[in-house]
Amino acid sequence: MGLEGGHALVTGAGTGIGRATARALARAGCDIAVHYRSHKAEAEALVQEISGMGRVSFAVAADLTSKKEIEHLAQEVGRHFPSLEVLVNNAGEYPRRTIEDLGDEEFMYTLITNLWAPYVVTKEFLPLIRKASAGRIIFVGSILALNGSTHGADYAASKAALGGLAKSLARELAPKITVNVVAPGSIDTAILADDTPEVRQQREKTIPAGRLGTAEDVAAAIAFLATPQASYLTGTTVHVNGGLRMD
Ligand SMILES: NC(=O)c1ccc[n+]([C@@H]2O[C@H](COP(=O)([O-])OP(=O)(O)OC[C@H]3O[C@@H](n4cnc5c(N)ncnc54)[C@H](OP(=O)(O)O)[C@@H]3O)[C@@H](O)[C@H]2O)c1
């Protein structure tokens, strides 16, 4: 899809949507930096798989709640890649708690993971992205940024704030760099692994597409935003939710 010779970093690429995105970008022609935190074996297996496609790939571990570790990630990626055409800020956490169960520190931790970390990662990588002839920054948001959540006020707030961050950066970094959000609905990854069969069935009933989304459904939208054909899309949110919410 026209990404030959490009270099991409996908955060949280050991699992779920990140993993599927790394694969999709590699298939489109990108070399891939695979970031992970705890899923080392999965990240290394992905590197092998992508290398088998004839792309350069390597894995770097970092806890993105640590600025030092983000700086280390930037150094490692900069050592391998001369420029960064695509940055996918995918890593995030959805700890489910009602407002009564949500502690102040836990609230801050969610903001740090889902908002501060993508901001710092973007800032750290900006010099490398500016070396590309065209840059693509993609944040993974959530349908809950718009719908809210009965057990994730911290999560919904963090994902909603990503929209403001993305729009601001889209203005600031235009026209060479586009900045967008991809907002998944209910996607069948580890994040939904605690659902009982009843909850899962209930979810499926409310989705016009009649099924949960797959990591590949989301990866396809991210990969499209990364292409030269998407150069006129910036500061927007692409919803991947099977019609669960229509904006
Ligand atoms: N699945 C859904 O229904 C859904 C819906 C809306 C939005 N999303 C968003 O989609 C993104 C990917 O989630 P997923 O569904 O693919 O679930 P997932 O498989 O649990 O992926 C989350 C990834 O984020 C990484 N991560 C979390 N905290 C981190 C930290 N502090 N430092 C570094 N990495 C960290 C994890 O790394 P390790 O596992 O290696 O520790 C993991 O690879 C998230 O931003 C999530 O909020 C998902």
PDB file of C-alpha atoms and ligand atoms in Angstrom:
ATOM      1  CA  MET A   1       0.000   0.000   0.000  1.00  0.00           C
ATOM      2  CA  GLY A   2       2.809   2.391  -0.815  1.00  0.00           C
ATOM      3  CA  LEU A   3       4.867   2.387   2.375  1.00  0.00           C
ATOM      4  CA  GLU A   4       7.970   0.778   0.881  1.00  0.00           C
ATOM      5  CA  GLY A   5      11.129   2.091   2.489  1.00  0.00           C
ATOM      6  CA  GLY A   6       9.219   3.623   5.407  1.00  0.00           C
ATOM      7  CA  HIS A   7      10.118   3.138   9.044  1.00  0.00           C
ATOM      8  CA  ALA A   8       7.455   2.657  11.704  1.00  0.00           C
ATOM      9  CA  LEU A   9       7.298   2.376  15.467  1.00  0.00           C
ATOM     10  CA  VAL A  10       4.278   0.681  17.009  1.00  0.00           C
ATOM     11  CA  THR A  11       3.952   0.895  20.791  1.00  0.00           C
ATOM     12  CA  GLY A  12       2.407  -2.050  22.607  1.00  0.00           C
ATOM     13  CA  ALA A  13       3.123  -4.255  19.600  1.00  0.00           C
ATOM     14  CA  GLY A  14       3.588  -7.483  21.575  1.00  0.00           C
ATOM     15  CA  THR A  15      -0.168  -8.043  21.730  1.00  0.00           C
ATOM     16  CA  GLY A  16      -3.581  -7.259  20.283  1.00  0.00           C
ATOM     17  CA  ILE A  17      -4.135  -4.223  18.086  1.00  0.00           C
ATOM     18  CA  GLY A  18      -0.457  -3.219  18.191  1.00  0.00           C
ATOM     19  CA  ARG A  19       0.660  -6.622  16.977  1.00  0.00           C
ATOM     20  CA  ALA A  20      -1.851  -6.640  14.114  1.00  0.00           C
ATOM     21  CA  THR A  21      -0.815  -3.069  13.206  1.00  0.00           C
ATOM     22  CA  ALA A  22       2.883  -3.959  13.078  1.00  0.00           C
ATOM     23  CA  ARG A  23       2.040  -6.843  10.741  1.00  0.00           C
ATOM     24  CA  ALA A  24      -0.168  -4.662   8.513  1.00  0.00           C
ATOM     25  CA  LEU A  25       2.494  -1.932   8.225  1.00  0.00           C
ATOM     26  CA  ALA A  26       5.182  -4.531   7.478  1.00  0.00           C
ATOM     27  CA  ARG A  27       3.004  -6.055   4.751  1.00  0.00           C
ATOM     28  CA  ALA A  28       2.610  -2.533   3.310  1.00  0.00           C
ATOM     29  CA  GLY A  29       6.403  -2.225   3.072  1.00  0.00           C
ATOM     30  CA  CYS A  30       7.595  -0.642   6.345  1.00  0.00           C
ATOM     31  CA  ASP A  31      10.507  -1.619   8.504  1.00  0.00           C
ATOM     32  CA  ILE A  32       9.145  -2.006  12.032  1.00  0.00           C
ATOM     33  CA  ALA A  33      10.341  -1.127  15.532  1.00  0.00           C
ATOM     34  CA  VAL A  34       8.342  -3.378  17.830  1.00  0.00           C
ATOM     35  CA  HIS A  35       7.851  -1.820  21.250  1.00  0.00           C
ATOM     36  CA  TYR A  36       6.635  -3.969  24.142  1.00  0.00           C
ATOM     37  CA  ARG A  37       6.585  -3.829  27.935  1.00  0.00           C
ATOM     38  CA  SER A  38       6.086  -7.338  29.300  1.00  0.00           C
ATOM     39  CA  HIS A  39       5.339  -9.553  26.264  1.00  0.00           C
ATOM     40  CA  LYS A  40       8.980 -10.200  25.318  1.00  0.00           C
ATOM     41  CA  ALA A  41       8.533 -13.640  23.719  1.00  0.00           C
ATOM     42  CA  GLU A  42       5.591 -12.379  21.619  1.00  0.00           C
ATOM     43  CA  ALA A  43       7.562  -9.287  20.536  1.00  0.00           C
ATOM     44  CA  GLU A  44      10.574 -11.389  19.547  1.00  0.00           C
ATOM     45  CA  ALA A  45       8.373 -13.822  17.609  1.00  0.00           C
ATOM     46  CA  LEU A  46       6.841 -10.845  15.770  1.00  0.00           C
ATOM     47  CA  VAL A  47      10.300  -9.522  14.893  1.00  0.00           C
ATOM     48  CA  GLN A  48      11.142 -12.938  13.412  1.00  0.00           C
ATOM     49  CA  GLU A  49       7.910 -12.974  11.428  1.00  0.00           C
ATOM     50  CA  ILE A  50       8.465  -9.455  10.036  1.00  0.00           C
ATOM     51  CA  SER A  51      12.120 -10.183   9.253  1.00  0.00           C
ATOM     52  CA  GLY A  52      10.840 -13.201   7.301  1.00  0.00           C
ATOM     53  CA  MET A  53       8.882 -10.740   5.114  1.00  0.00           C
ATOM     54  CA  GLY A  54      12.202  -9.128   4.158  1.00  0.00           C
ATOM     55  CA  ARG A  55      11.787  -6.063   6.403  1.00  0.00           C
ATOM     56  CA  VAL A  56      14.136  -4.760   9.053  1.00  0.00           C
ATOM     57  CA  SER A  57      12.624  -5.305  12.497  1.00  0.00           C
ATOM     58  CA  PHE A  58      13.786  -5.214  16.087  1.00  0.00           C
ATOM     59  CA  ALA A  59      12.162  -5.146  19.519  1.00  0.00           C
ATOM     60  CA  VAL A  60      12.676  -2.658  22.337  1.00  0.00           C
ATOM     61  CA  ALA A  61      11.233  -2.953  25.848  1.00  0.00           C
ATOM     62  CA  ALA A  62      10.050   0.129  27.709  1.00  0.00           C
ATOM     63  CA  ASP A  63       7.588   0.945  30.434  1.00  0.00           C
ATOM     64  CA  LEU A  64       6.102   4.078  28.913  1.00  0.00           C
ATOM     65  CA  THR A  65       5.182   5.521  32.311  1.00  0.00           C
ATOM     66  CA  SER A  66       8.929   6.237  32.695  1.00  0.00           C
ATOM     67  CA  LYS A  67      10.462   9.169  30.796  1.00  0.00           C
ATOM     68  CA  LYS A  68      13.891   7.534  31.062  1.00  0.00           C
ATOM     69  CA  GLU A  69      12.585   4.405  29.366  1.00  0.00           C
ATOM     70  CA  ILE A  70      10.916   6.464  26.629  1.00  0.00           C
ATOM     71  CA  GLU A  71      14.260   8.236  26.045  1.00  0.00           C
ATOM     72  CA  HIS A  72      15.958   4.838  25.822  1.00  0.00           C
ATOM     73  CA  LEU A  73      13.308   3.708  23.305  1.00  0.00           C
ATOM     74  CA  ALA A  74      13.993   6.817  21.177  1.00  0.00           C
ATOM     75  CA  GLN A  75      17.748   6.196  21.299  1.00  0.00           C
ATOM     76  CA  GLU A  76      17.354   2.560  20.249  1.00  0.00           C
ATOM     77  CA  VAL A  77      14.986   3.350  17.378  1.00  0.00           C
ATOM     78  CA  GLY A  78      17.251   6.226  16.264  1.00  0.00           C
ATOM     79  CA  ARG A  79      20.201   3.827  16.211  1.00  0.00           C
ATOM     80  CA  HIS A  80      18.406   1.575  13.683  1.00  0.00           C
ATOM     81  CA  PHE A  81      16.320   4.028  11.636  1.00  0.00           C
ATOM     82  CA  PRO A  82      17.495   7.227   9.825  1.00  0.00           C
ATOM     83  CA  SER A  83      13.953   8.658   9.975  1.00  0.00           C
ATOM     84  CA  LEU A  84      10.526   7.703  11.264  1.00  0.00           C
ATOM     85  CA  GLU A  85       7.683   7.891   8.756  1.00  0.00           C
ATOM     86  CA  VAL A  86       5.010   6.332  10.992  1.00  0.00           C
ATOM     87  CA  LEU A  87       4.465   6.537  14.753  1.00  0.00           C
ATOM     88  CA  VAL A  88       1.576   4.524  16.160  1.00  0.00           C
ATOM     89  CA  ASN A  89       0.824   5.391  19.796  1.00  0.00           C
ATOM     90  CA  ASN A  90      -1.148   2.251  20.593  1.00  0.00           C
ATOM     91  CA  ALA A  91      -0.056   1.145  24.100  1.00  0.00           C
ATOM     92  CA  GLY A  92      -2.710   1.769  26.726  1.00  0.00           C
ATOM     93  CA  GLU A  93      -4.508   0.283  29.682  1.00  0.00           C
ATOM     94  CA  TYR A  94      -8.165  -0.074  30.620  1.00  0.00           C
ATOM     95  CA  PRO A  95      -8.375  -0.759  34.336  1.00  0.00           C
ATOM     96  CA  ARG A  96     -12.084  -1.080  35.134  1.00  0.00           C
ATOM     97  CA  ARG A  97     -13.187   0.752  38.276  1.00  0.00           C
ATOM     98  CA  THR A  98     -16.266   2.659  39.320  1.00  0.00           C
ATOM     99  CA  ILE A  99     -15.740   6.189  40.629  1.00  0.00           C
ATOM    100  CA  GLU A 100     -16.050   4.930  44.245  1.00  0.00           C
ATOM    101  CA  ASP A 101     -13.273   2.382  43.672  1.00  0.00           C
ATOM    102  CA  LEU A 102     -11.030   4.773  41.790  1.00  0.00           C
ATOM    103  CA  GLY A 103      -8.187   6.185  43.896  1.00  0.00           C
ATOM    104  CA  ASP A 104      -6.551   9.531  43.080  1.00  0.00           C
ATOM    105  CA  GLU A 105      -3.235   7.852  42.323  1.00  0.00           C
ATOM    106  CA  GLU A 106      -4.936   5.297  40.094  1.00  0.00           C
ATOM    107  CA  PHE A 107      -6.645   8.110  38.196  1.00  0.00           C
ATOM    108  CA  MET A 108      -3.283   9.807  37.648  1.00  0.00           C
ATOM    109  CA  TYR A 109      -1.678   6.509  36.619  1.00  0.00           C
ATOM    110  CA  THR A 110      -4.290   6.014  33.888  1.00  0.00           C
ATOM    111  CA  LEU A 111      -3.703   9.563  32.634  1.00  0.00           C
ATOM    112  CA  ILE A 112       0.042   8.952  32.651  1.00  0.00           C
ATOM    113  CA  THR A 113      -0.281   5.694  30.718  1.00  0.00           C
ATOM    114  CA  ASN A 114      -2.919   6.724  28.182  1.00  0.00           C
ATOM    115  CA  LEU A 115      -2.246  10.453  27.719  1.00  0.00           C
ATOM    116  CA  TRP A 116       1.102  11.605  29.132  1.00  0.00           C
ATOM    117  CA  ALA A 117       3.016   8.640  27.650  1.00  0.00           C
ATOM    118  CA  PRO A 118       1.737   9.112  24.046  1.00  0.00           C
ATOM    119  CA  TYR A 119       2.523  12.840  24.395  1.00  0.00           C
ATOM    120  CA  VAL A 120       6.081  12.225  25.623  1.00  0.00           C
ATOM    121  CA  VAL A 121       6.673   9.482  23.049  1.00  0.00           C
ATOM    122  CA  THR A 122       5.519  11.832  20.277  1.00  0.00           C
ATOM    123  CA  LYS A 123       7.733  14.650  21.537  1.00  0.00           C
ATOM    124  CA  GLU A 124      10.784  12.392  21.877  1.00  0.00           C
ATOM    125  CA  PHE A 125      10.324  11.052  18.355  1.00  0.00           C
ATOM    126  CA  LEU A 126       9.548  14.359  16.674  1.00  0.00           C
ATOM    127  CA  PRO A 127      13.165  15.031  15.580  1.00  0.00           C
ATOM    128  CA  LEU A 128      13.265  11.608  13.874  1.00  0.00           C
ATOM    129  CA  ILE A 129       9.796  12.106  12.339  1.00  0.00           C
ATOM    130  CA  ARG A 130      10.906  15.507  10.978  1.00  0.00           C
ATOM    131  CA  LYS A 131      13.672  13.716   9.079  1.00  0.00           C
ATOM    132  CA  ALA A 132      11.011  11.865   7.042  1.00  0.00           C
ATOM    133  CA  SER A 133       9.727  13.420   3.821  1.00  0.00           C
ATOM    134  CA  ALA A 134       6.208  12.961   5.230  1.00  0.00           C
ATOM    135  CA  GLY A 135       5.238  11.888   8.717  1.00  0.00           C
ATOM    136  CA  ARG A 136       2.214  10.091  10.146  1.00  0.00           C
ATOM    137  CA  ILE A 137       1.295  10.118  13.828  1.00  0.00           C
ATOM    138  CA  ILE A 138      -1.629   7.934  14.854  1.00  0.00           C
ATOM    139  CA  PHE A 139      -3.091   7.734  18.354  1.00  0.00           C
ATOM    140  CA  VAL A 140      -5.270   4.827  19.395  1.00  0.00           C
ATOM    141  CA  GLY A 141      -8.248   6.338  21.218  1.00  0.00           C
ATOM    142  CA  SER A 142     -11.526   4.680  22.144  1.00  0.00           C
ATOM    143  CA  ILE A 143     -15.263   4.836  21.543  1.00  0.00           C
ATOM    144  CA  LEU A 144     -15.506   5.441  25.310  1.00  0.00           C
ATOM    145  CA  ALA A 145     -13.984   8.905  24.782  1.00  0.00           C
ATOM    146  CA  LEU A 146     -17.377   9.779  23.250  1.00  0.00           C
ATOM    147  CA  ASN A 147     -19.740   7.394  25.044  1.00  0.00           C
ATOM    148  CA  GLY A 148     -18.208   7.469  28.532  1.00  0.00           C
ATOM    149  CA  SER A 149     -17.943   4.342  30.638  1.00  0.00           C
ATOM    150  CA  THR A 150     -19.780   3.108  33.723  1.00  0.00           C
ATOM    151  CA  HIS A 151     -16.544   1.698  35.129  1.00  0.00           C
ATOM    152  CA  GLY A 152     -13.744   3.678  33.552  1.00  0.00           C
ATOM    153  CA  ALA A 153     -14.099   7.434  34.070  1.00  0.00           C
ATOM    154  CA  ASP A 154     -10.304   7.697  34.181  1.00  0.00           C
ATOM    155  CA  TYR A 155      -9.944   5.702  30.965  1.00  0.00           C
ATOM    156  CA  ALA A 156     -12.658   7.619  29.074  1.00  0.00           C
ATOM    157  CA  ALA A 157     -11.168  10.950  30.203  1.00  0.00           C
ATOM    158  CA  SER A 158      -7.665   9.937  29.123  1.00  0.00           C
ATOM    159  CA  LYS A 159      -8.854   8.812  25.689  1.00  0.00           C
ATOM    160  CA  ALA A 160     -10.999  11.941  25.205  1.00  0.00           C
ATOM    161  CA  ALA A 161      -7.974  14.119  25.949  1.00  0.00           C
ATOM    162  CA  LEU A 162      -6.026  12.340  23.191  1.00  0.00           C
ATOM    163  CA  GLY A 163      -8.455  13.938  20.723  1.00  0.00           C
ATOM    164  CA  GLY A 164      -7.440  17.448  21.831  1.00  0.00           C
ATOM    165  CA  LEU A 165      -3.782  16.506  21.726  1.00  0.00           C
ATOM    166  CA  ALA A 166      -4.105  15.064  18.220  1.00  0.00           C
ATOM    167  CA  LYS A 167      -6.018  18.075  16.855  1.00  0.00           C
ATOM    168  CA  SER A 168      -3.496  20.516  18.305  1.00  0.00           C
ATOM    169  CA  LEU A 169      -0.527  18.593  16.920  1.00  0.00           C
ATOM    170  CA  ALA A 170      -2.282  18.252  13.561  1.00  0.00           C
ATOM    171  CA  ARG A 171      -2.379  22.055  13.350  1.00  0.00           C
ATOM    172  CA  GLU A 172       1.117  22.579  14.712  1.00  0.00           C
ATOM    173  CA  LEU A 173       2.874  19.975  12.587  1.00  0.00           C
ATOM    174  CA  ALA A 174       0.989  20.536   9.293  1.00  0.00           C
ATOM    175  CA  PRO A 175       1.455  20.143   6.413  1.00  0.00           C
ATOM    176  CA  LYS A 176       4.339  17.664   6.451  1.00  0.00           C
ATOM    177  CA  ILE A 177       3.065  15.558   9.323  1.00  0.00           C
ATOM    178  CA  THR A 178      -0.518  14.351   9.721  1.00  0.00           C
ATOM    179  CA  VAL A 179      -1.911  13.481  13.142  1.00  0.00           C
ATOM    180  CA  ASN A 180      -5.053  11.401  13.634  1.00  0.00           C
ATOM    181  CA  VAL A 181      -6.880   9.207  16.118  1.00  0.00           C
ATOM    182  CA  VAL A 182      -8.269   5.754  15.434  1.00  0.00           C
ATOM    183  CA  ALA A 183     -11.070   5.012  17.908  1.00  0.00           C
ATOM    184  CA  PRO A 184     -11.869   1.315  18.288  1.00  0.00           C
ATOM    185  CA  GLY A 185     -15.205   0.050  19.604  1.00  0.00           C
ATOM    186  CA  SER A 186     -15.387  -3.410  21.215  1.00  0.00           C
ATOM    187  CA  ILE A 187     -12.390  -5.286  19.889  1.00  0.00           C
ATOM    188  CA  ASP A 188     -11.663  -8.917  20.700  1.00  0.00           C
ATOM    189  CA  THR A 189      -8.301  -8.599  22.483  1.00  0.00           C
ATOM    190  CA  ALA A 190      -6.939  -9.179  25.999  1.00  0.00           C
ATOM    191  CA  ILE A 191      -8.700  -5.993  27.096  1.00  0.00           C
ATOM    192  CA  LEU A 192     -12.063  -7.809  26.806  1.00  0.00           C
ATOM    193  CA  ALA A 193     -10.744 -11.163  28.045  1.00  0.00           C
ATOM    194  CA  ASP A 194     -12.563 -10.848  31.386  1.00  0.00           C
ATOM    195  CA  ASP A 195     -15.977 -10.657  29.705  1.00  0.00           C
ATOM    196  CA  THR A 196     -18.313 -13.529  30.628  1.00  0.00           C
ATOM    197  CA  PRO A 197     -19.994 -15.273  27.639  1.00  0.00           C
ATOM    198  CA  GLU A 198     -23.195 -13.414  28.590  1.00  0.00           C
ATOM    199  CA  VAL A 199     -21.473 -10.006  28.519  1.00  0.00           C
ATOM    200  CA  ARG A 200     -19.877 -10.901  25.202  1.00  0.00           C
ATOM    201  CA  GLN A 201     -23.219 -11.927  23.722  1.00  0.00           C
ATOM    202  CA  GLN A 202     -24.769  -8.719  25.013  1.00  0.00           C
ATOM    203  CA  ARG A 203     -21.982  -6.689  23.394  1.00  0.00           C
ATOM    204  CA  GLU A 204     -22.452  -8.464  20.055  1.00  0.00           C
ATOM    205  CA  LYS A 205     -26.213  -7.792  20.083  1.00  0.00           C
ATOM    206  CA  THR A 206     -25.662  -4.032  20.303  1.00  0.00           C
ATOM    207  CA  ILE A 207     -23.222  -3.882  17.387  1.00  0.00           C
ATOM    208  CA  PRO A 208     -24.886  -3.395  13.968  1.00  0.00           C
ATOM    209  CA  ALA A 209     -22.058  -5.404  12.345  1.00  0.00           C
ATOM    210  CA  GLY A 210     -23.189  -8.342  14.528  1.00  0.00           C
ATOM    211  CA  ARG A 211     -19.775  -9.182  15.934  1.00  0.00           C
ATOM    212  CA  LEU A 212     -16.923  -7.863  18.011  1.00  0.00           C
ATOM    213  CA  GLY A 213     -14.180  -6.177  16.022  1.00  0.00           C
ATOM    214  CA  THR A 214     -10.852  -7.850  15.435  1.00  0.00           C
ATOM    215  CA  ALA A 215      -7.406  -6.376  15.979  1.00  0.00           C
ATOM    216  CA  GLU A 216      -7.014  -6.625  12.190  1.00  0.00           C
ATOM    217  CA  ASP A 217     -10.094  -4.422  11.629  1.00  0.00           C
ATOM    218  CA  VAL A 218      -8.393  -1.652  13.617  1.00  0.00           C
ATOM    219  CA  ALA A 219      -4.964  -2.293  12.094  1.00  0.00           C
ATOM    220  CA  ALA A 220      -6.403  -1.831   8.588  1.00  0.00           C
ATOM    221  CA  ALA A 221      -7.626   1.689   9.446  1.00  0.00           C
ATOM    222  CA  ILE A 222      -4.297   2.601  11.062  1.00  0.00           C
ATOM    223  CA  ALA A 223      -2.358   1.255   8.084  1.00  0.00           C
ATOM    224  CA  PHE A 224      -4.512   3.306   5.689  1.00  0.00           C
ATOM    225  CA  LEU A 225      -3.850   6.511   7.676  1.00  0.00           C
ATOM    226  CA  ALA A 226      -0.140   5.762   7.323  1.00  0.00           C
ATOM    227  CA  THR A 227      -0.246   5.728   3.518  1.00  0.00           C
ATOM    228  CA  PRO A 228       0.516   8.604   1.124  1.00  0.00           C
ATOM    229  CA  GLN A 229      -3.135   8.274  -0.049  1.00  0.00           C
ATOM    230  CA  ALA A 230      -4.231   9.521   3.409  1.00  0.00           C
ATOM    231  CA  SER A 231      -2.263  12.778   3.172  1.00  0.00           C
ATOM    232  CA  TYR A 232      -5.468  14.883   3.224  1.00  0.00           C
ATOM    233  CA  LEU A 233      -6.734  13.360   6.476  1.00  0.00           C
ATOM    234  CA  THR A 234      -5.479  15.177   9.529  1.00  0.00           C
ATOM    235  CA  GLY A 235      -6.813  16.165  12.940  1.00  0.00           C
ATOM    236  CA  THR A 236      -9.644  13.685  12.641  1.00  0.00           C
ATOM    237  CA  THR A 237     -10.883  10.526  14.321  1.00  0.00           C
ATOM    238  CA  VAL A 238     -11.537   7.360  12.367  1.00  0.00           C
ATOM    239  CA  HIS A 239     -14.095   5.186  14.168  1.00  0.00           C
ATOM    240  CA  VAL A 240     -13.725   1.419  13.902  1.00  0.00           C
ATOM    241  CA  ASN A 241     -16.722   0.110  15.836  1.00  0.00           C
ATOM    242  CA  GLY A 242     -19.037  -1.884  13.531  1.00  0.00           C
ATOM    243  CA  GLY A 243     -21.641   0.879  13.797  1.00  0.00           C
ATOM    244  CA  LEU A 244     -21.853   0.739  17.604  1.00  0.00           C
ATOM    245  CA  ARG A 245     -21.648   4.500  17.513  1.00  0.00           C
ATOM    246  CA  MET A 246     -22.105   6.533  14.345  1.00  0.00           C
ATOM    247  CA  ASP A 247     -20.361   9.894  14.120  1.00  0.00           C
TER     248      ASP A 247
HETATM  249  N1  LIG B   1      -9.782  -3.933  22.731  1.00  0.00           N
HETATM  250  C1  LIG B   1     -10.670  -2.959  22.760  1.00  0.00           C
HETATM  251  O1  LIG B   1     -11.895  -3.211  22.830  1.00  0.00           O
HETATM  252  C2  LIG B   1     -10.240  -1.524  22.682  1.00  0.00           C
HETATM  253  C3  LIG B   1     -11.226  -0.541  22.527  1.00  0.00           C
HETATM  254  C4  LIG B   1     -10.855   0.793  22.471  1.00  0.00           C
HETATM  255  C5  LIG B   1      -9.522   1.150  22.557  1.00  0.00           C
HETATM  256  N2  LIG B   1      -8.575   0.177  22.714  1.00  0.00           N
HETATM  257  C6  LIG B   1      -7.179   0.624  22.817  1.00  0.00           C
HETATM  258  O2  LIG B   1      -6.372  -0.130  21.945  1.00  0.00           O
HETATM  259  C7  LIG B   1      -5.020  -0.112  22.418  1.00  0.00           C
HETATM  260  C8  LIG B   1      -4.452  -1.531  22.367  1.00  0.00           C
HETATM  261  O3  LIG B   1      -5.205  -2.367  23.239  1.00  0.00           O
HETATM  262  P1  LIG B   1      -5.532  -3.891  22.899  1.00  0.00           P
HETATM  263  O4  LIG B   1      -7.011  -3.995  22.809  1.00  0.00           O
HETATM  264  O5  LIG B   1      -4.698  -4.385  21.790  1.00  0.00           O
HETATM  265  O6  LIG B   1      -5.166  -4.606  24.295  1.00  0.00           O
HETATM  266  P2  LIG B   1      -3.801  -5.258  24.800  1.00  0.00           P
HETATM  267  O7  LIG B   1      -3.516  -6.464  24.001  1.00  0.00           O
HETATM  268  O8  LIG B   1      -3.961  -5.380  26.269  1.00  0.00           O
HETATM  269  O9  LIG B   1      -2.700  -4.166  24.442  1.00  0.00           O
HETATM  270  C9  LIG B   1      -2.278  -3.143  25.286  1.00  0.00           C
HETATM  271  C10 LIG B   1      -0.796  -2.942  25.043  1.00  0.00           C
HETATM  272  O10 LIG B   1      -0.351  -1.775  25.739  1.00  0.00           O
HETATM  273  C11 LIG B   1       0.899  -2.054  26.329  1.00  0.00           C
HETATM  274  N3  LIG B   1       1.049  -1.231  27.528  1.00  0.00           N
HETATM  275  C12 LIG B   1       0.121  -0.964  28.479  1.00  0.00           C
HETATM  276  N4  LIG B   1       0.641  -0.174  29.430  1.00  0.00           N
HETATM  277  C13 LIG B   1       1.934   0.071  29.070  1.00  0.00           C
HETATM  278  C14 LIG B   1       2.996   0.801  29.659  1.00  0.00           C
HETATM  279  N5  LIG B   1       2.869   1.457  30.824  1.00  0.00           N
HETATM  280  N6  LIG B   1       4.183   0.828  29.018  1.00  0.00           N
HETATM  281  C15 LIG B   1       4.340   0.178  27.857  1.00  0.00           C
HETATM  282  N7  LIG B   1       3.372  -0.544  27.248  1.00  0.00           N
HETATM  283  C16 LIG B   1       2.187  -0.595  27.860  1.00  0.00           C
HETATM  284  C17 LIG B   1       0.869  -3.529  26.675  1.00  0.00           C
HETATM  285  O11 LIG B   1       2.205  -4.032  26.715  1.00  0.00           O
HETATM  286  P3  LIG B   1       2.617  -5.426  27.435  1.00  0.00           P
HETATM  287  O12 LIG B   1       1.398  -6.331  27.317  1.00  0.00           O
HETATM  288  O13 LIG B   1       3.793  -5.911  26.672  1.00  0.00           O
HETATM  289  O14 LIG B   1       2.902  -5.112  28.869  1.00  0.00           O
HETATM  290  C18 LIG B   1       0.039  -4.117  25.537  1.00  0.00           C
HETATM  291  O15 LIG B   1       0.853  -4.568  24.478  1.00  0.00           O
HETATM  292  C19 LIG B   1      -5.078   0.496  23.836  1.00  0.00           C
HETATM  293  O16 LIG B   1      -4.662   1.845  23.787  1.00  0.00           O
HETATM  294  C20 LIG B   1      -6.560   0.419  24.184  1.00  0.00           C
HETATM  295  O17 LIG B   1      -6.960   1.396  25.117  1.00  0.00           O
HETATM  296  C21 LIG B   1      -8.900  -1.137  22.772  1.00  0.00           C
END
